[in-house]
CSV table of C-alpha atoms in Angstrom, one decimal:
chain,number,residue,atom,x,y,z
M,474,MET,CA,-157.0,-158.6,70.3
M,475,LEU,CA,-157.6,-158.5,66.6
M,476,PHE,CA,-158.8,-154.9,66.8
M,477,CYS,CA,-155.5,-153.8,68.4
M,478,MET,CA,-153.6,-155.0,65.4
M,479,SER,CA,-152.7,-152.5,62.6
M,480,MET,CA,-154.1,-153.2,59.1
M,481,LYS,CA,-150.7,-154.0,57.9
M,482,ASN,CA,-150.3,-156.8,60.5
M,483,ILE,CA,-153.8,-158.1,59.8
M,484,VAL,CA,-153.0,-158.3,56.1
M,485,GLU,CA,-149.7,-160.0,56.7
M,486,LYS,CA,-151.3,-162.6,59.1
M,487,LEU,CA,-154.0,-163.3,56.5
M,488,ASN,CA,-151.4,-163.8,53.7
M,489,THR,CA,-149.4,-166.2,55.9
M,490,ASP,CA,-152.4,-168.2,56.9
M,491,CYS,CA,-153.5,-168.5,53.2
M,492,SER,CA,-150.0,-169.5,52.1
M,493,ARG,CA,-149.9,-172.4,54.5
M,494,ARG,CA,-152.8,-174.5,53.2
M,495,VAL,CA,-152.5,-178.3,52.7
M,496,ILE,CA,-154.8,-180.4,50.6
M,497,ALA,CA,-155.2,-184.2,51.4
M,498,ILE,CA,-156.8,-186.6,48.9
M,499,VAL,CA,-157.7,-189.9,50.5
M,500,GLY,CA,-159.8,-192.9,49.9
M,501,PRO,CA,-159.8,-196.6,49.2
M,502,THR,CA,-157.4,-198.5,47.0
M,503,ALA,CA,-157.9,-198.1,43.2
M,504,SER,CA,-160.2,-195.1,43.6
M,505,GLY,CA,-157.9,-192.8,41.6
M,506,LYS,CA,-156.3,-190.7,44.3
M,507,THR,CA,-153.0,-190.1,42.5
M,508,GLY,CA,-154.7,-189.1,39.3
M,509,ILE,CA,-156.8,-186.6,41.2
M,510,GLY,CA,-153.8,-185.4,43.1
M,511,VAL,CA,-151.8,-184.8,40.0
M,512,ARG,CA,-154.6,-182.9,38.3
M,513,LEU,CA,-154.9,-180.6,41.3
M,514,ALA,CA,-151.1,-180.2,41.5
M,515,LYS,CA,-151.1,-179.0,37.8
M,516,GLU,CA,-154.0,-176.6,38.4
M,517,PHE,CA,-153.0,-175.2,41.7
M,518,ASP,CA,-149.2,-175.3,41.5
M,519,GLY,CA,-148.7,-178.2,44.0
M,520,GLU,CA,-146.5,-181.2,44.8
M,521,ILE,CA,-147.5,-184.6,46.0
M,522,VAL,CA,-146.6,-185.9,49.4
M,523,SER,CA,-147.3,-189.6,49.5
M,524,ALA,CA,-148.9,-191.1,52.6
M,525,ASP,CA,-148.6,-194.8,51.8
M,526,SER,CA,-147.0,-197.2,54.4
M,527,ARG,CA,-145.7,-199.6,51.6
M,528,GLN,CA,-144.6,-197.2,48.9
M,529,ILE,CA,-141.8,-196.0,51.1
M,530,TYR,CA,-139.9,-199.2,50.4
M,531,ARG,CA,-137.7,-199.4,47.3
M,532,GLY,CA,-138.3,-202.3,45.0
M,533,LEU,CA,-142.0,-202.7,45.9
M,534,ASP,CA,-143.4,-201.1,42.8
M,535,LEU,CA,-146.2,-202.9,41.1
M,536,GLY,CA,-147.5,-204.4,44.3
M,537,THR,CA,-147.9,-201.0,45.8
M,538,GLY,CA,-149.0,-199.2,42.7
M,539,LYS,CA,-146.3,-196.6,42.3
M,540,ASP,CA,-146.7,-194.1,39.5
M,541,GLY,CA,-144.2,-192.1,37.7
M,542,THR,CA,-140.5,-192.4,37.2
M,543,PRO,CA,-137.6,-192.0,39.8
M,544,ILE,CA,-135.3,-189.4,38.5
M,545,GLY,CA,-132.6,-189.2,41.2
M,546,ASP,CA,-131.4,-185.7,42.4
M,547,TRP,CA,-134.1,-183.3,41.3
M,548,GLN,CA,-132.9,-179.7,41.1
M,549,LEU,CA,-135.3,-177.4,42.8
M,550,SER,CA,-135.6,-173.7,42.0
M,551,ASN,CA,-136.0,-171.0,44.7
M,552,THR,CA,-134.9,-173.3,47.6
M,553,ASN,CA,-135.1,-171.4,50.8
M,554,SER,CA,-131.5,-171.5,52.3
M,555,GLN,CA,-132.5,-170.2,55.7
M,556,PHE,CA,-133.3,-173.6,57.2
M,557,PRO,CA,-130.9,-175.2,59.7
M,558,ILE,CA,-128.2,-177.5,58.2
M,559,ASN,CA,-129.9,-180.6,59.6
M,560,TYR,CA,-133.0,-179.7,57.7
M,561,GLN,CA,-130.9,-179.2,54.5
M,562,LEU,CA,-129.3,-182.6,54.9
M,563,SER,CA,-132.7,-184.3,55.4
M,564,ILE,CA,-134.3,-182.5,52.5
M,565,GLU,CA,-131.4,-183.5,50.1
M,566,ASN,CA,-131.8,-187.1,51.0
M,567,LEU,CA,-135.6,-187.0,50.5
M,568,ARG,CA,-135.2,-185.1,47.2
M,569,SER,CA,-132.9,-187.9,45.8
M,570,SER,CA,-135.9,-190.3,45.9
M,571,ILE,CA,-138.6,-188.1,44.2
M,572,ARG,CA,-140.6,-189.7,41.5
M,573,MET,CA,-142.0,-187.5,38.6
M,574,PHE,CA,-145.5,-188.2,37.3
M,575,GLU,CA,-146.6,-186.0,34.4
M,576,GLY,CA,-144.3,-183.4,35.4
M,577,ILE,CA,-145.4,-183.4,39.1
M,578,PRO,CA,-142.9,-184.4,41.8
M,579,GLN,CA,-144.0,-187.1,44.3
M,580,TRP,CA,-142.3,-187.1,47.7
M,581,MET,CA,-142.0,-189.9,50.3
M,582,ILE,CA,-141.7,-192.8,47.9
M,583,ASP,CA,-138.6,-195.2,47.7
M,584,ILE,CA,-137.0,-193.7,50.8
M,585,VAL,CA,-135.9,-196.9,52.6
M,586,GLU,CA,-134.8,-200.4,51.7
M,587,PRO,CA,-137.1,-203.5,52.1
M,588,GLU,CA,-137.2,-204.9,55.7
M,589,ALA,CA,-136.0,-201.6,57.2
M,590,LYS,CA,-137.7,-200.7,60.4
M,591,PHE,CA,-140.0,-197.8,59.6
M,592,ASN,CA,-143.2,-196.8,61.2
M,593,LEU,CA,-145.7,-193.9,61.6
M,594,PHE,CA,-143.3,-192.0,63.9
M,595,ASP,CA,-140.5,-192.4,61.4
M,596,TYR,CA,-142.7,-191.1,58.6
M,597,LEU,CA,-144.1,-188.0,60.4
M,598,PRO,CA,-141.0,-185.8,60.8
M,599,LEU,CA,-139.9,-186.6,57.3
M,600,ALA,CA,-143.3,-185.7,55.8
M,601,ARG,CA,-143.2,-182.5,57.8
M,602,ILE,CA,-139.8,-181.6,56.4
M,603,VAL,CA,-141.2,-182.1,52.9
M,604,ILE,CA,-144.2,-179.9,53.5
M,605,GLU,CA,-142.0,-177.1,54.9
M,606,ASP,CA,-139.8,-177.4,51.7
M,607,ILE,CA,-142.9,-177.2,49.5
M,608,PHE,CA,-144.2,-174.2,51.4
M,609,SER,CA,-140.7,-172.5,51.1
M,610,ARG,CA,-141.1,-172.5,47.4
M,611,GLY,CA,-144.6,-171.0,47.3
M,612,LYS,CA,-146.3,-174.2,46.3
M,613,THR,CA,-149.2,-176.2,47.7
M,614,PRO,CA,-148.5,-179.5,49.4
M,615,ILE,CA,-151.0,-182.2,48.4
M,616,ILE,CA,-151.0,-185.3,50.5
M,617,VAL,CA,-152.2,-188.4,48.6
M,618,GLY,CA,-152.6,-191.8,50.2
M,619,GLY,CA,-154.8,-194.6,51.5
M,620,THR,CA,-152.9,-195.3,54.8
M,621,GLY,CA,-155.5,-193.5,57.0
M,622,MET,CA,-153.4,-193.6,60.1
M,623,TYR,CA,-150.5,-191.8,58.3
M,624,VAL,CA,-152.7,-189.1,56.9
M,625,GLN,CA,-154.6,-188.4,60.1
M,626,ALA,CA,-151.5,-188.4,62.3
M,627,LEU,CA,-149.9,-185.8,59.9
M,628,VAL,CA,-152.9,-183.5,59.7
M,629,GLU,CA,-153.6,-183.8,63.5
M,630,GLY,CA,-150.1,-183.2,64.6
M,631,PHE,CA,-149.2,-186.4,66.2
M,632,GLN,CA,-145.7,-186.9,67.6
M,633,LEU,CA,-143.9,-189.0,70.3
M,634,GLU,CA,-143.2,-187.7,73.7
M,635,ILE,CA,-140.7,-189.3,75.9
M,636,GLN,CA,-142.0,-189.7,79.4
M,637,ASP,CA,-140.2,-189.4,82.7
M,638,SER,CA,-139.0,-192.8,83.9
M,639,GLU,CA,-141.1,-192.3,87.1
M,640,ASN,CA,-144.3,-191.6,85.2
M,641,GLU,CA,-147.0,-193.8,86.4
M,642,THR,CA,-148.3,-194.5,82.9
M,643,LYS,CA,-145.4,-196.9,82.5
M,644,ASN,CA,-146.6,-199.0,85.4
M,645,LEU,CA,-150.2,-199.3,84.6
M,646,VAL,CA,-149.7,-202.9,83.5
M,647,ALA,CA,-146.9,-205.4,83.8
M,648,LYS,CA,-144.3,-205.3,81.0
M,649,TYR,CA,-144.8,-207.8,78.2
M,650,SER,CA,-142.1,-209.2,75.9
M,651,ARG,CA,-142.4,-209.3,72.2
M,652,ASP,CA,-143.0,-213.1,72.4
M,653,GLN,CA,-145.8,-212.7,75.0
M,654,LEU,CA,-147.5,-210.1,72.9
M,655,GLY,CA,-147.2,-212.2,69.8
M,656,GLN,CA,-149.3,-215.0,71.5
M,657,MET,CA,-152.1,-212.7,72.4
M,658,ASP,CA,-155.2,-212.1,70.3
M,659,LYS,CA,-156.4,-208.7,69.1
M,660,GLU,CA,-158.8,-208.2,71.9
M,661,GLN,CA,-156.1,-208.7,74.6
M,662,LEU,CA,-153.7,-206.4,72.7
M,663,ASN,CA,-156.4,-203.7,72.5
M,664,ILE,CA,-157.1,-203.9,76.3
M,665,ILE,CA,-153.4,-203.4,77.1
M,666,LEU,CA,-152.9,-200.5,74.7
M,667,ALA,CA,-156.1,-198.8,75.8
M,668,GLU,CA,-154.8,-198.9,79.3
M,669,LEU,CA,-151.3,-197.8,78.5
M,670,ASP,CA,-152.0,-195.1,75.9
M,671,PRO,CA,-155.7,-194.3,75.3
M,672,GLU,CA,-155.0,-191.6,72.7
M,673,THR,CA,-152.9,-193.9,70.5
M,674,HIS,CA,-155.4,-196.7,70.9
M,675,ALA,CA,-158.2,-194.4,69.7
M,676,ASN,CA,-156.4,-193.6,66.5
M,677,ILE,CA,-154.7,-196.9,65.6
M,678,ASP,CA,-155.9,-199.7,63.3
M,679,GLN,CA,-157.3,-201.9,66.1
M,680,ASN,CA,-157.5,-204.8,63.8
M,681,ASN,CA,-153.8,-204.9,63.0
M,682,PRO,CA,-151.9,-207.0,65.7
M,683,HIS,CA,-148.5,-205.9,64.4
M,684,ARG,CA,-149.3,-202.2,64.9
M,685,LEU,CA,-150.9,-202.8,68.3
M,686,ILE,CA,-147.8,-204.7,69.5
M,687,ARG,CA,-145.5,-201.8,68.3
M,688,ALA,CA,-147.7,-199.2,70.0
M,689,ILE,CA,-147.6,-201.3,73.3
M,690,GLU,CA,-143.8,-201.6,73.1
M,691,ARG,CA,-143.5,-197.8,72.6
M,692,ALA,CA,-145.8,-197.2,75.5
M,693,GLN,CA,-143.9,-199.6,77.8
M,694,SER,CA,-140.6,-197.9,76.9
M,695,GLY,CA,-142.0,-194.6,78.0
M,696,GLU,CA,-143.0,-193.1,74.6
M,697,ARG,CA,-146.5,-191.7,74.3
M,698,ALA,CA,-148.3,-190.2,71.3
M,699,ILE,CA,-149.4,-186.5,71.8
M,700,LYS,CA,-151.0,-184.0,69.5
M,701,VAL,CA,-149.5,-180.7,68.7
M,702,LYS,CA,-151.7,-178.5,66.5
M,703,PRO,CA,-149.9,-178.1,63.1
M,704,ASP,CA,-149.2,-174.5,62.0
M,705,PHE,CA,-151.0,-175.1,58.7
M,706,GLU,CA,-154.6,-175.7,57.7
M,707,VAL,CA,-155.6,-179.0,56.0
M,708,LEU,CA,-158.6,-179.7,53.7
M,709,GLN,CA,-159.3,-183.4,53.5
M,710,ILE,CA,-161.2,-184.9,50.5
M,711,ALA,CA,-162.1,-188.5,50.2
M,712,LEU,CA,-163.0,-190.2,47.0
M,713,ASP,CA,-166.3,-192.1,47.2
M,714,LEU,CA,-167.0,-194.1,44.0
M,715,PRO,CA,-170.0,-196.3,43.7
M,716,ARG,CA,-169.2,-199.7,45.1
M,717,GLU,CA,-169.5,-201.7,41.9
M,718,GLU,CA,-167.3,-199.1,40.1
M,719,LEU,CA,-164.7,-199.3,42.8
M,720,PHE,CA,-164.6,-203.1,42.8
M,721,ALA,CA,-164.3,-203.2,39.0
M,722,SER,CA,-161.4,-200.8,39.3
M,723,ILE,CA,-159.7,-203.0,41.8
M,724,ASP,CA,-160.2,-206.1,39.6
M,725,ALA,CA,-158.8,-204.4,36.5
M,726,ARG,CA,-155.8,-203.1,38.4
M,727,VAL,CA,-155.0,-206.5,39.7
M,728,ASP,CA,-155.1,-207.9,36.2
M,729,SER,CA,-153.1,-205.0,34.8
M,730,ARG,CA,-150.4,-205.4,37.5
M,731,PHE,CA,-149.9,-209.1,36.8
M,732,GLU,CA,-149.6,-208.4,33.1
M,733,GLU,CA,-146.9,-205.8,33.9
M,734,GLY,CA,-145.0,-208.4,36.0
M,735,MET,CA,-146.1,-208.3,39.6
M,736,LEU,CA,-145.5,-212.1,40.0
M,737,GLU,CA,-141.9,-211.6,38.7
M,738,GLU,CA,-141.5,-208.6,41.1
M,739,VAL,CA,-142.2,-210.8,44.1
M,740,ILE,CA,-140.0,-213.6,42.8
M,741,GLY,CA,-137.2,-211.1,42.2
M,742,LEU,CA,-137.5,-209.8,45.8
M,743,LEU,CA,-137.4,-213.3,47.3
M,744,THR,CA,-134.5,-214.3,45.0
M,745,SER,CA,-132.5,-211.1,46.2
M,746,GLY,CA,-132.9,-212.3,49.9
M,747,VAL,CA,-135.9,-210.4,51.1
M,748,SER,CA,-137.5,-212.3,53.8
M,749,PRO,CA,-140.7,-214.1,52.8
M,750,GLU,CA,-142.1,-213.5,56.3
M,751,TRP,CA,-141.6,-209.8,55.9
M,752,LEU,CA,-143.3,-209.8,52.5
M,753,ILE,CA,-146.2,-211.7,53.9
M,754,GLY,CA,-146.5,-209.2,56.7
M,755,LEU,CA,-147.1,-206.5,54.2
M,756,GLY,CA,-150.4,-208.0,53.4
M,757,LEU,CA,-152.6,-208.1,50.2
M,758,GLU,CA,-150.6,-208.5,47.0
M,759,TYR,CA,-147.3,-209.5,48.7
M,760,ARG,CA,-148.9,-212.0,51.1
M,761,GLU,CA,-151.0,-213.7,48.4
M,762,ILE,CA,-148.2,-213.9,45.8
M,763,THR,CA,-145.5,-214.9,48.3
M,764,ASN,CA,-147.6,-217.7,49.7
M,765,TYR,CA,-148.3,-218.9,46.1
M,766,VAL,CA,-144.6,-218.7,45.0
M,767,LEU,CA,-143.6,-220.6,48.2
M,768,SER,CA,-146.1,-223.4,47.5
M,769,GLU,CA,-145.2,-226.7,45.9
M,770,LYS,CA,-145.6,-224.9,42.4
M,771,GLN,CA,-142.5,-222.7,43.0
M,772,SER,CA,-140.2,-224.9,41.0
M,773,GLN,CA,-142.4,-224.5,37.8
M,774,PRO,CA,-141.4,-222.2,35.0
M,775,LEU,CA,-143.2,-218.8,35.1
M,776,THR,CA,-145.2,-219.6,32.0
M,777,GLN,CA,-146.5,-222.8,33.5
M,778,MET,CA,-147.2,-221.0,36.8
M,779,ARG,CA,-149.4,-218.5,35.0
M,780,GLU,CA,-151.5,-221.3,33.4
M,781,ASP,CA,-152.0,-223.2,36.6
M,782,ASN,CA,-155.5,-223.3,38.3
M,783,ASP,CA,-153.9,-222.3,41.6
M,784,PHE,CA,-152.7,-219.0,39.9
M,785,PHE,CA,-156.1,-218.1,38.8
M,786,GLU,CA,-157.5,-218.9,42.3
M,787,MET,CA,-154.8,-216.8,43.9
M,788,LYS,CA,-155.7,-213.8,41.6
M,789,GLN,CA,-159.4,-214.2,42.5
M,790,GLN,CA,-158.5,-214.4,46.2
M,791,LEU,CA,-156.4,-211.2,45.8
M,792,LYS,CA,-159.3,-209.4,44.2
M,793,TYR,CA,-161.7,-210.5,46.9
M,794,LYS,CA,-159.4,-209.5,49.8
M,795,SER,CA,-158.7,-206.2,48.1
M,796,HIS,CA,-162.5,-205.5,48.1
M,797,GLN,CA,-162.5,-206.2,51.8
M,798,PHE,CA,-159.5,-203.9,52.3
M,799,ALA,CA,-161.3,-201.1,50.4
M,800,ARG,CA,-164.3,-201.5,52.7
M,801,ARG,CA,-162.1,-201.2,55.8
M,802,GLN,CA,-160.4,-198.1,54.4
M,803,LEU,CA,-163.8,-196.5,53.7
M,804,THR,CA,-164.9,-197.3,57.3
M,805,TRP,CA,-161.8,-195.7,58.6
M,806,PHE,CA,-162.2,-192.4,56.7
M,807,ARG,CA,-165.9,-192.2,57.5
M,808,ARG,CA,-164.9,-191.8,61.2
M,809,PHE,CA,-163.8,-188.3,60.6
M,810,PRO,CA,-166.5,-185.7,60.2
M,811,THR,CA,-164.1,-183.0,58.8
M,812,ILE,CA,-163.4,-185.0,55.6
M,813,LYS,CA,-165.4,-183.9,52.6
M,814,TRP,CA,-166.6,-186.6,50.2
M,815,ALA,CA,-166.6,-186.3,46.3
M,816,SER,CA,-167.0,-188.9,43.5
M,817,GLU,CA,-165.4,-187.0,40.6
M,818,TYR,CA,-162.8,-184.4,39.8
M,819,ARG,CA,-165.2,-181.6,39.1
M,820,GLU,CA,-166.5,-181.9,42.7
M,821,VAL,CA,-163.0,-182.0,44.1
M,822,GLU,CA,-162.0,-179.0,42.0
M,823,LYS,CA,-164.9,-177.0,43.3
M,824,ILE,CA,-164.2,-177.7,46.9
M,825,VAL,CA,-160.4,-176.9,46.5
M,826,LYS,CA,-161.1,-173.7,44.7
M,827,LYS,CA,-163.3,-172.5,47.5
M,828,TYR,CA,-160.7,-173.5,50.1
M,829,LEU,CA,-157.8,-171.8,48.5
M,830,LYS,CA,-159.5,-168.5,47.8
């Protein structure tokens, strides 16, 4: 087949393939993903596409480690006007929430309000729109994030398929209500999802009951996750720091965020009416701090709260649980043999240069 193509067609095909290459920088929390991504963007004319399931929410800044400054409507040059009108409307909405960090745009941050229902299958089509927009301007999309499921679903081409109402998959098990599912343990939820939708079960965080329940509800409603190979190539690089260095970085970041006002951020969210249950459900920083604020100490002045022994215990607990979270993230990324591992920027740069040639 290839030999039947003219030389001109071969060159055009090679040029098209080379122009649709994506880089993904992944790894555990506090490993320096954003910094690496920004350096790559400066060197290889790229833009950042965030893959973080919590940074999508406005107002969750210090607790999610957002970098850069929101600038509102960012005027792009050389925007391709050939896309359908629904694409243009979507990209304009996403453009209005861009954050700039050292001159590099970061997409998919601050796109929904707190407590908005937003999941993996809401994220995927929006991220693909952003990637197409970046390609249309001749730039390189650089995915940066620690939410492994978001990254993997994006690079593997996951999407939802609505099944026929008569499809037998819907009848593999009896339908369960949200209340019934909420009373089950992880083992039971995993069994049900594995029977309903084996492919989704194989790629989901099997230790997260909330995600398991949502996946079961989708399967019971006739929705099934399928893979459609993306029309772009992806290079995935994971950052692998020595364990002691990673934990020290986590601890330093926790201390820094509290100095910058992370406690005040959570108090402000609660005061504005954000549900404490929702904040607790976000895990890590928001769970630990919300539980602390809602304790008997909540009536104390901030200065007194910061000097309380319970505050220091809460900070230490947050550091310890962040270490555990980082271990889980590393375990997730090590599942994928296509991911290349690097410990410093020079290694990452070498791998990227070879890939983009």
